[in-house]
């Protein structure tokens, strides 16, 4: 047998110390409850991170609701895929496109209100383990929706229900209310280098 | 009929100008090719954003390979879920846990090498539209793998194949080689507030 090298022993000792610290943190985190996640910032990944969690939740047999607040297109890969699980997934495309596509603020505001009415129903339903409010920061940011009733409904939701809100420019009060907040910074994007939005990657 | 309000007209004019700019950018991005994405940073969402794109790719009927380089557990929601599609998804858990769990650098390095050998096969196979190298920055960062052959294999991959690499501390040369890079900054995390890693959200 080969002898145990000193650097190997040092590594092992360092990792044992690290494991003790990690284990302590894990032992300190014992609260079980629904988590409010906000994915904001300018980079790619805010919505796809939410859809990844949809897959994760489905793997645990949870019911999931997804409400898309801006997007109007209904041909995305994610929608087509997750609609194959109608018993578990409720998917709603409630938008009609970006503000520069609709060019009609009153109508945008009315659509946002309708999306919120629907969202509020899921936020009151303990059968749903995960509710994704995709691109929901925009109605708040543009003032189409008041923040106060949204924060109240989030606070009053079933205790084990997770919620993920995505979109740029999340209001400060929403960040304060959230448990986990990721700000996705765009370091670079293929689009700026002339690459088309590719199916299976961007939509 | 109600008359058209001046603020409505101003909004419409502003949105028409914005649409012209957006349309010009879209028209300028016409290259169709596989995109190399890197999700790095300390925040939540690096892997889940990749898994969201897996769902998106499956919605377009693409074949997907996922190679998890560090994680050893095989009970995650995402794995259980995506393994239901064996014709399209090849899922490999190649790790044995974090460095402080294995406490054995030689073995970690050998596992990383095995993961890379497998990854290289998918990166040479045009049947796969998306290859996810989950937690792949760590073997590079820790020096278990050389970067040069990795960059060569990425550059030589099939022209329409997308690759997503996740993990903290992506090496600079990988960021340079990538098309789209998101740095996910942790603003806050429920774990620090004492909330356990919840099934369906964190795993």
Tab-separated table of C-alpha atoms in Angstrom:
chain	number	residue	atom	x	y	z
A	1	UNK	CA	0.000	0.000	0.000
A	2	UNK	CA	1.185	3.528	-0.729
A	3	UNK	CA	1.849	5.704	2.305
A	4	UNK	CA	-0.455	8.642	3.043
A	5	UNK	CA	1.150	11.882	1.826
A	6	UNK	CA	1.422	14.897	4.130
A	7	UNK	CA	-0.464	17.177	1.666
A	8	UNK	CA	-3.238	14.604	1.613
A	9	UNK	CA	-3.409	14.713	5.415
A	10	UNK	CA	-3.452	18.523	5.372
A	11	UNK	CA	-6.279	18.528	2.827
A	12	UNK	CA	-8.261	16.037	4.903
A	13	UNK	CA	-7.784	18.082	8.087
A	14	UNK	CA	-8.830	21.300	6.305
A	15	UNK	CA	-11.920	19.641	4.864
A	16	UNK	CA	-12.862	18.177	8.259
A	17	UNK	CA	-12.767	21.694	9.720
A	18	UNK	CA	-14.818	23.005	6.808
A	19	UNK	CA	-17.351	20.198	7.188
A	20	UNK	CA	-17.780	21.060	10.878
A	21	UNK	CA	-18.647	24.664	9.944
A	22	UNK	CA	-21.036	23.607	7.157
A	23	UNK	CA	-22.719	21.036	9.405
A	24	UNK	CA	-23.229	23.696	12.066
A	25	UNK	CA	-24.953	25.979	9.526
A	26	UNK	CA	-27.146	23.127	8.341
A	27	UNK	CA	-28.076	22.256	11.937
A	28	UNK	CA	-29.004	25.921	12.532
A	29	UNK	CA	-31.435	25.952	9.574
A	30	UNK	CA	-34.371	23.850	10.730
A	31	UNK	CA	-37.407	25.997	9.927
A	32	UNK	CA	-39.672	24.354	7.338
A	33	UNK	CA	-41.848	26.775	5.433
A	34	UNK	CA	-42.673	28.157	2.023
A	35	UNK	CA	-40.034	30.470	0.634
A	36	UNK	CA	-40.575	33.666	-1.349
A	37	UNK	CA	-37.905	33.906	-4.054
A	38	UNK	CA	-37.252	36.933	-6.266
A	39	UNK	CA	-35.088	36.601	-9.409
A	40	UNK	CA	-34.257	40.079	-10.638
A	41	UNK	CA	-31.513	41.911	-12.562
A	42	UNK	CA	-30.724	42.341	-16.252
A	43	UNK	CA	-29.121	38.969	-17.030
A	44	UNK	CA	-30.403	35.779	-18.634
A	45	UNK	CA	-31.782	33.179	-16.253
A	46	UNK	CA	-34.509	34.838	-14.165
A	47	UNK	CA	-37.398	32.948	-15.753
A	48	UNK	CA	-35.448	29.817	-16.641
A	49	UNK	CA	-34.343	29.476	-12.993
A	50	UNK	CA	-38.025	29.544	-12.037
A	51	UNK	CA	-38.838	26.902	-14.666
A	52	UNK	CA	-36.020	24.734	-13.343
A	53	UNK	CA	-37.667	24.862	-9.937
A	54	UNK	CA	-40.979	23.909	-11.597
A	55	UNK	CA	-39.271	20.686	-12.782
A	56	UNK	CA	-37.824	20.178	-9.302
A	57	UNK	CA	-41.229	20.650	-7.653
A	58	UNK	CA	-42.873	18.251	-10.127
A	59	UNK	CA	-40.217	15.703	-9.226
A	60	UNK	CA	-41.588	15.862	-5.679
A	61	UNK	CA	-45.185	15.536	-6.929
A	62	UNK	CA	-46.130	19.097	-6.064
A	63	UNK	CA	-48.805	21.102	-7.893
A	64	UNK	CA	-47.505	24.178	-9.673
A	65	UNK	CA	-49.111	27.308	-11.110
A	66	UNK	CA	-47.278	29.538	-13.584
A	67	UNK	CA	-48.651	32.943	-14.529
A	68	UNK	CA	-46.834	34.837	-17.249
A	69	UNK	CA	-47.670	38.495	-16.878
A	70	UNK	CA	-46.097	40.133	-19.949
A	71	UNK	CA	-45.290	37.474	-22.483
A	72	UNK	CA	-48.041	36.945	-25.050
A	73	UNK	CA	-46.513	34.124	-27.085
A	74	UNK	CA	-47.739	30.627	-26.369
A	75	UNK	CA	-45.266	28.670	-28.469
A	76	UNK	CA	-42.377	28.513	-26.018
A	77	UNK	CA	-40.597	25.237	-25.335
A	78	UNK	CA	-41.234	25.520	-21.601
A	79	UNK	CA	-44.961	26.005	-22.026
A	80	UNK	CA	-45.295	23.166	-24.526
A	81	UNK	CA	-43.318	20.907	-22.243
A	82	UNK	CA	-44.982	21.654	-18.929
A	83	UNK	CA	-48.476	21.590	-20.417
A	84	UNK	CA	-47.938	17.847	-20.822
A	85	UNK	CA	-48.666	17.569	-17.089
A	86	UNK	CA	-52.138	19.080	-16.824
A	87	UNK	CA	-52.909	17.293	-13.549
A	88	UNK	CA	-50.057	19.071	-11.810
A	89	UNK	CA	-49.313	22.208	-13.821
A	90	UNK	CA	-51.633	25.179	-14.391
A	91	UNK	CA	-49.960	27.426	-16.973
A	92	UNK	CA	-51.415	30.817	-17.875
A	93	UNK	CA	-50.095	33.235	-20.468
A	94	UNK	CA	-51.810	36.435	-19.347
A	95	UNK	CA	-49.778	39.074	-21.172
A	96	UNK	CA	-50.062	40.384	-24.689
A	97	UNK	CA	-46.423	41.309	-25.198
A	98	UNK	CA	-44.018	43.985	-24.068
A	99	UNK	CA	-45.172	47.596	-23.656
A	100	UNK	CA	-43.597	48.547	-26.987
A	101	UNK	CA	-45.563	45.794	-28.688
A	102	UNK	CA	-48.979	46.547	-27.218
A	103	UNK	CA	-48.450	50.340	-27.251
A	104	UNK	CA	-51.512	50.686	-25.072
A	105	UNK	CA	-50.989	51.418	-21.397
A	106	UNK	CA	-54.634	51.125	-20.318
A	107	UNK	CA	-54.864	47.700	-21.855
A	108	UNK	CA	-51.520	46.608	-20.329
A	109	UNK	CA	-52.776	47.717	-16.921
A	110	UNK	CA	-56.072	45.863	-17.373
A	111	UNK	CA	-54.230	42.674	-18.403
A	112	UNK	CA	-51.948	42.988	-15.375
A	113	UNK	CA	-54.983	43.364	-13.130
A	114	UNK	CA	-56.506	40.207	-14.623
A	115	UNK	CA	-53.219	38.322	-14.135
A	116	UNK	CA	-53.102	39.425	-10.518
A	117	UNK	CA	-56.717	38.357	-9.834
A	118	UNK	CA	-55.798	34.905	-11.094
A	119	UNK	CA	-52.510	34.833	-9.153
A	120	UNK	CA	-54.329	35.772	-5.959
A	121	UNK	CA	-56.523	32.674	-6.313
A	122	UNK	CA	-53.471	30.394	-6.435
A	123	UNK	CA	-51.849	32.265	-3.548
A	124	UNK	CA	-54.898	31.354	-1.463
A	125	UNK	CA	-54.903	27.674	-2.461
A	126	UNK	CA	-52.846	25.318	-0.261
A	127	UNK	CA	-53.073	22.602	-2.936
A	128	UNK	CA	-50.404	24.497	-4.894
A	129	UNK	CA	-46.884	23.978	-3.588
A	130	UNK	CA	-45.269	26.423	-6.005
A	131	UNK	CA	-46.601	29.551	-7.683
A	132	UNK	CA	-44.449	31.263	-10.317
A	133	UNK	CA	-45.305	34.868	-11.123
A	134	UNK	CA	-43.186	35.320	-14.222
A	135	UNK	CA	-42.310	38.896	-15.263
A	136	UNK	CA	-44.406	40.134	-12.377
A	137	UNK	CA	-42.036	42.939	-11.388
A	138	UNK	CA	-43.075	44.952	-14.466
A	139	UNK	CA	-46.722	45.561	-13.484
A	140	UNK	CA	-45.410	46.701	-10.081
A	141	UNK	CA	-42.624	48.833	-11.543
A	142	UNK	CA	-44.916	50.506	-14.091
A	143	UNK	CA	-47.557	51.175	-11.437
A	144	UNK	CA	-50.226	48.995	-13.089
A	145	UNK	CA	-50.671	47.195	-9.770
A	146	UNK	CA	-50.463	48.445	-6.193
A	147	UNK	CA	-47.796	46.753	-4.146
A	148	UNK	CA	-49.693	46.737	-0.834
A	149	UNK	CA	-52.361	44.115	-1.719
A	150	UNK	CA	-49.690	42.006	-3.405
A	151	UNK	CA	-47.528	41.999	-0.291
A	152	UNK	CA	-50.575	41.194	1.860
A	153	UNK	CA	-51.552	38.245	-0.316
A	154	UNK	CA	-47.973	36.943	-0.304
A	155	UNK	CA	-47.776	37.228	3.482
A	156	UNK	CA	-51.145	35.483	3.930
A	157	UNK	CA	-50.438	32.569	1.558
A	158	UNK	CA	-50.416	28.926	2.749
A	159	UNK	CA	-47.400	28.371	5.036
A	160	UNK	CA	-45.715	25.712	2.898
A	161	UNK	CA	-46.278	27.371	-0.486
A	162	UNK	CA	-43.213	28.576	-2.386
A	163	UNK	CA	-43.498	31.603	-4.666
A	164	UNK	CA	-41.018	32.747	-7.296
A	165	UNK	CA	-41.328	36.229	-8.783
A	166	UNK	CA	-39.187	37.143	-11.785
A	167	UNK	CA	-38.376	40.306	-13.708
A	168	UNK	CA	-36.074	43.296	-13.796
A	169	UNK	CA	-36.220	46.111	-11.303
A	170	UNK	CA	-37.946	44.376	-8.379
A	171	UNK	CA	-39.311	47.044	-6.014
A	172	UNK	CA	-37.379	47.474	-2.779
A	173	UNK	CA	-40.384	46.517	-0.605
A	174	UNK	CA	-40.698	43.226	-2.483
A	175	UNK	CA	-37.015	42.486	-1.915
A	176	UNK	CA	-37.509	43.220	1.775
A	177	UNK	CA	-40.485	40.847	1.920
A	178	UNK	CA	-38.644	38.052	0.069
A	179	UNK	CA	-36.620	35.273	1.721
A	180	UNK	CA	-34.232	34.563	-1.153
A	181	UNK	CA	-33.245	37.178	-3.707
A	182	UNK	CA	-30.890	36.621	-6.636
A	183	UNK	CA	-29.777	39.520	-8.771
A	184	UNK	CA	-28.723	38.182	-12.149
A	185	UNK	CA	-26.117	40.420	-13.674
A	186	UNK	CA	-25.538	40.234	-17.423
A	187	UNK	CA	-21.812	39.870	-18.039
A	188	UNK	CA	-22.430	39.253	-21.746
A	189	UNK	CA	-25.191	37.984	-24.027
A	190	UNK	CA	-25.014	36.179	-27.375
A	191	UNK	CA	-27.774	38.436	-28.744
A	192	UNK	CA	-25.450	41.435	-28.609
A	193	UNK	CA	-22.961	39.437	-30.708
A	194	UNK	CA	-25.565	38.939	-33.433
A	195	UNK	CA	-26.921	35.526	-32.402
A	196	UNK	CA	-30.649	35.087	-32.881
A	197	UNK	CA	-32.860	34.010	-29.958
A	198	UNK	CA	-32.437	30.260	-30.400
A	199	UNK	CA	-35.292	27.763	-29.811
A	200	UNK	CA	-34.583	25.446	-26.903
A	201	UNK	CA	-32.293	27.981	-25.304
A	202	UNK	CA	-34.063	31.349	-25.281
A	203	UNK	CA	-37.683	30.256	-25.744
B	1	UNK	CA	-66.731	56.533	-27.955
B	2	UNK	CA	-64.329	58.133	-25.526
B	3	UNK	CA	-61.790	60.517	-27.040
B	4	UNK	CA	-58.112	59.508	-27.151
B	5	UNK	CA	-56.264	61.167	-24.270
B	6	UNK	CA	-53.026	63.108	-24.917
B	7	UNK	CA	-51.041	60.976	-22.416
B	8	UNK	CA	-52.257	57.902	-24.269
B	9	UNK	CA	-50.975	59.373	-27.546
B	10	UNK	CA	-47.628	60.248	-25.930
B	11	UNK	CA	-47.285	56.698	-24.562
B	12	UNK	CA	-48.100	55.230	-27.985
B	13	UNK	CA	-45.551	57.472	-29.739
B	14	UNK	CA	-42.856	56.595	-27.162
B	15	UNK	CA	-43.565	52.870	-27.522
B	16	UNK	CA	-43.489	53.123	-31.333
B	17	UNK	CA	-40.012	54.669	-31.102
B	18	UNK	CA	-38.929	51.958	-28.644
B	19	UNK	CA	-40.307	49.231	-30.899
B	20	UNK	CA	-38.305	50.602	-33.835
B	21	UNK	CA	-35.099	50.327	-31.775
B	22	UNK	CA	-35.927	46.815	-30.536
B	23	UNK	CA	-36.884	45.666	-34.041
B	24	UNK	CA	-33.565	46.962	-35.368
B	25	UNK	CA	-31.652	44.956	-32.737
B	26	UNK	CA	-33.664	41.836	-33.561
B	27	UNK	CA	-33.004	42.317	-37.287
B	28	UNK	CA	-29.272	42.640	-36.543
B	29	UNK	CA	-29.187	39.296	-34.688
B	30	UNK	CA	-29.573	36.690	-37.419
B	31	UNK	CA	-26.765	34.222	-36.721
B	32	UNK	CA	-28.089	30.764	-35.858
B	33	UNK	CA	-25.707	28.630	-33.865
B	34	UNK	CA	-25.195	26.819	-30.597
B	35	UNK	CA	-24.583	29.098	-27.658
B	36	UNK	CA	-22.167	28.565	-24.774
B	37	UNK	CA	-23.763	29.828	-21.566
B	38	UNK	CA	-22.026	30.195	-18.200
B	39	UNK	CA	-24.057	30.700	-15.008
B	40	UNK	CA	-21.703	31.747	-12.260
B	41	UNK	CA	-21.724	33.778	-9.029
B	42	UNK	CA	-22.726	33.040	-5.450
B	43	UNK	CA	-26.514	33.316	-5.701
B	44	UNK	CA	-29.300	30.749	-6.043
B	45	UNK	CA	-30.343	29.919	-9.584
B	46	UNK	CA	-27.233	28.794	-11.482
B	47	UNK	CA	-28.270	25.145	-11.772
B	48	UNK	CA	-32.014	25.734	-11.746
B	49	UNK	CA	-31.658	28.146	-14.698
B	50	UNK	CA	-29.899	25.349	-16.570
B	51	UNK	CA	-32.683	22.898	-15.652
B	52	UNK	CA	-35.280	25.400	-16.872
B	53	UNK	CA	-33.518	25.407	-20.228
B	54	UNK	CA	-33.592	21.591	-20.175
B	55	UNK	CA	-37.410	21.807	-20.003
B	56	UNK	CA	-37.384	24.417	-22.777
B	57	UNK	CA	-35.184	22.227	-25.006
B	58	UNK	CA	-37.384	19.179	-24.362
B	59	UNK	CA	-40.372	21.275	-25.440
B	60	UNK	CA	-38.658	21.591	-28.815
B	61	UNK	CA	-37.953	17.842	-28.941
B	62	UNK	CA	-34.204	18.234	-28.457
B	63	UNK	CA	-31.965	15.609	-26.841
B	64	UNK	CA	-30.291	16.729	-23.648
B	65	UNK	CA	-27.360	15.490	-21.573
B	66	UNK	CA	-26.842	16.589	-17.975
B	67	UNK	CA	-23.606	15.807	-16.149
B	68	UNK	CA	-23.447	16.708	-12.480
B	69	UNK	CA	-19.808	17.022	-11.511
B	70	UNK	CA	-19.895	17.511	-7.741
B	71	UNK	CA	-23.265	16.493	-6.429
B	72	UNK	CA	-23.461	12.904	-5.263
B	73	UNK	CA	-27.111	12.712	-4.245
B	74	UNK	CA	-29.492	11.098	-6.688
B	75	UNK	CA	-32.779	11.912	-4.975
B	76	UNK	CA	-33.294	15.431	-6.294
B	77	UNK	CA	-36.628	16.506	-7.724
B	78	UNK	CA	-35.043	17.565	-11.006
B	79	UNK	CA	-33.313	14.234	-11.527
B	80	UNK	CA	-36.415	12.223	-10.672
B	81	UNK	CA	-38.481	14.361	-12.987
B	82	UNK	CA	-36.200	14.474	-16.013
B	83	UNK	CA	-35.370	10.771	-15.788
B	84	UNK	CA	-38.968	10.174	-16.850
B	85	UNK	CA	-37.837	11.029	-20.388
B	86	UNK	CA	-35.098	8.458	-21.014
B	87	UNK	CA	-35.413	8.745	-24.806
B	88	UNK	CA	-34.425	12.387	-24.714
B	89	UNK	CA	-32.547	12.934	-21.456
B	90	UNK	CA	-29.223	11.385	-20.391
B	91	UNK	CA	-28.669	12.298	-16.747
B	92	UNK	CA	-25.394	11.477	-14.991
B	93	UNK	CA	-24.548	12.111	-11.359
B	94	UNK	CA	-20.770	11.869	-11.477
B	95	UNK	CA	-19.779	13.518	-8.206
B	96	UNK	CA	-19.543	12.119	-4.715
B	97	UNK	CA	-20.294	15.306	-2.826
B	98	UNK	CA	-18.533	18.515	-1.951
B	99	UNK	CA	-14.813	18.559	-1.140
B	100	UNK	CA	-15.536	18.770	2.572
B	101	UNK	CA	-17.719	15.679	2.316
B	102	UNK	CA	-15.326	13.489	0.353
B	103	UNK	CA	-12.212	14.841	2.124
B	104	UNK	CA	-10.090	13.156	-0.504
B	105	UNK	CA	-8.562	15.328	-3.208
B	106	UNK	CA	-7.114	12.524	-5.321
B	107	UNK	CA	-10.474	10.854	-5.500
B	108	UNK	CA	-12.266	14.155	-6.286
B	109	UNK	CA	-9.809	14.751	-9.121
B	110	UNK	CA	-10.295	11.239	-10.490
B	111	UNK	CA	-14.092	11.635	-10.392
B	112	UNK	CA	-13.798	14.974	-12.194
B	113	UNK	CA	-11.662	13.352	-14.860
B	114	UNK	CA	-14.282	10.635	-15.351
B	115	UNK	CA	-17.033	13.268	-15.591
B	116	UNK	CA	-15.047	15.159	-18.201
B	117	UNK	CA	-14.402	12.024	-20.294
B	118	UNK	CA	-18.145	11.462	-20.393
B	119	UNK	CA	-18.885	15.138	-21.115
B	120	UNK	CA	-16.425	15.107	-24.017
B	121	UNK	CA	-18.411	12.298	-25.650
B	122	UNK	CA	-21.611	14.362	-25.593
B	123	UNK	CA	-19.736	17.441	-26.810
B	124	UNK	CA	-18.758	15.442	-29.891
B	125	UNK	CA	-22.270	14.128	-30.560
B	126	UNK	CA	-24.467	16.280	-32.832
B	127	UNK	CA	-27.552	14.304	-31.739
B	128	UNK	CA	-27.485	16.273	-28.486
B	129	UNK	CA	-28.902	19.784	-28.774
B	130	UNK	CA	-28.094	20.770	-25.198
B	131	UNK	CA	-25.345	19.654	-22.835
B	132	UNK	CA	-25.444	20.837	-19.230
B	133	UNK	CA	-22.191	20.628	-17.277
B	134	UNK	CA	-23.518	21.276	-13.803
B	135	UNK	CA	-21.029	22.476	-11.156
B	136	UNK	CA	-18.294	22.148	-13.739
B	137	UNK	CA	-16.451	25.314	-12.718
B	138	UNK	CA	-15.196	23.586	-9.538
B	139	UNK	CA	-12.973	20.965	-11.198
B	140	UNK	CA	-11.473	23.802	-13.261
B	141	UNK	CA	-11.105	26.147	-10.291
B	142	UNK	CA	-9.509	23.472	-8.077
B	143	UNK	CA	-7.134	22.434	-10.859
B	144	UNK	CA	-8.519	18.887	-11.138
B	145	UNK	CA	-8.935	19.443	-14.863
B	146	UNK	CA	-6.884	21.418	-17.359
B	147	UNK	CA	-8.768	24.215	-19.036
B	148	UNK	CA	-7.075	23.941	-22.455
B	149	UNK	CA	-8.614	20.608	-23.580
B	150	UNK	CA	-11.980	21.729	-22.208
B	151	UNK	CA	-11.884	24.942	-24.250
B	152	UNK	CA	-10.798	22.973	-27.338
B	153	UNK	CA	-13.649	20.495	-26.984
B	154	UNK	CA	-16.156	23.323	-26.489
B	155	UNK	CA	-14.869	25.144	-29.568
B	156	UNK	CA	-14.974	21.976	-31.691
B	157	UNK	CA	-18.484	20.896	-30.654
B	158	UNK	CA	-21.344	20.550	-33.190
B	159	UNK	CA	-22.300	24.012	-34.498
B	160	UNK	CA	-25.913	23.940	-33.268
B	161	UNK	CA	-25.245	22.434	-29.846
B	162	UNK	CA	-25.919	24.602	-26.793
B	163	UNK	CA	-23.833	24.128	-23.653
B	164	UNK	CA	-24.552	25.464	-20.180
B	165	UNK	CA	-21.824	25.399	-17.539
B	166	UNK	CA	-22.729	26.245	-13.961
B	167	UNK	CA	-20.834	26.910	-10.738
B	168	UNK	CA	-19.117	29.599	-8.724
B	169	UNK	CA	-15.859	31.219	-9.740
B	170	UNK	CA	-15.851	30.504	-13.485
B	171	UNK	CA	-12.293	30.931	-14.795
B	172	UNK	CA	-11.705	34.087	-16.840
B	173	UNK	CA	-10.752	32.141	-19.973
B	174	UNK	CA	-14.069	30.279	-19.838
B	175	UNK	CA	-15.948	33.569	-19.556
B	176	UNK	CA	-14.031	34.858	-22.566
B	177	UNK	CA	-14.937	31.745	-24.558
B	178	UNK	CA	-18.633	31.896	-23.593
B	179	UNK	CA	-21.354	33.704	-25.563
B	180	UNK	CA	-23.731	34.403	-22.701
B	181	UNK	CA	-22.575	34.825	-19.121
B	182	UNK	CA	-24.821	35.533	-16.143
B	183	UNK	CA	-23.346	36.309	-12.766
B	184	UNK	CA	-25.909	35.508	-10.110
B	185	UNK	CA	-25.391	37.694	-7.096
B	186	UNK	CA	-26.874	36.583	-3.791
B	187	UNK	CA	-28.810	39.493	-2.320
B	188	UNK	CA	-30.217	37.256	0.425
B	189	UNK	CA	-30.939	33.582	1.047
B	190	UNK	CA	-33.574	31.911	3.213
B	191	UNK	CA	-30.960	29.460	4.522
B	192	UNK	CA	-29.180	32.289	6.350
B	193	UNK	CA	-32.503	33.102	8.057
B	194	UNK	CA	-32.739	29.539	9.401
B	195	UNK	CA	-34.908	27.972	6.701
B	196	UNK	CA	-34.011	24.395	5.829
B	197	UNK	CA	-33.255	23.436	2.207
B	198	UNK	CA	-36.830	22.708	1.139
B	199	UNK	CA	-37.757	19.869	-1.246
B	200	UNK	CA	-39.199	21.151	-4.516
B	201	UNK	CA	-37.375	24.438	-4.134
B	202	UNK	CA	-33.743	23.694	-3.281
B	203	UNK	CA	-33.465	20.074	-4.405
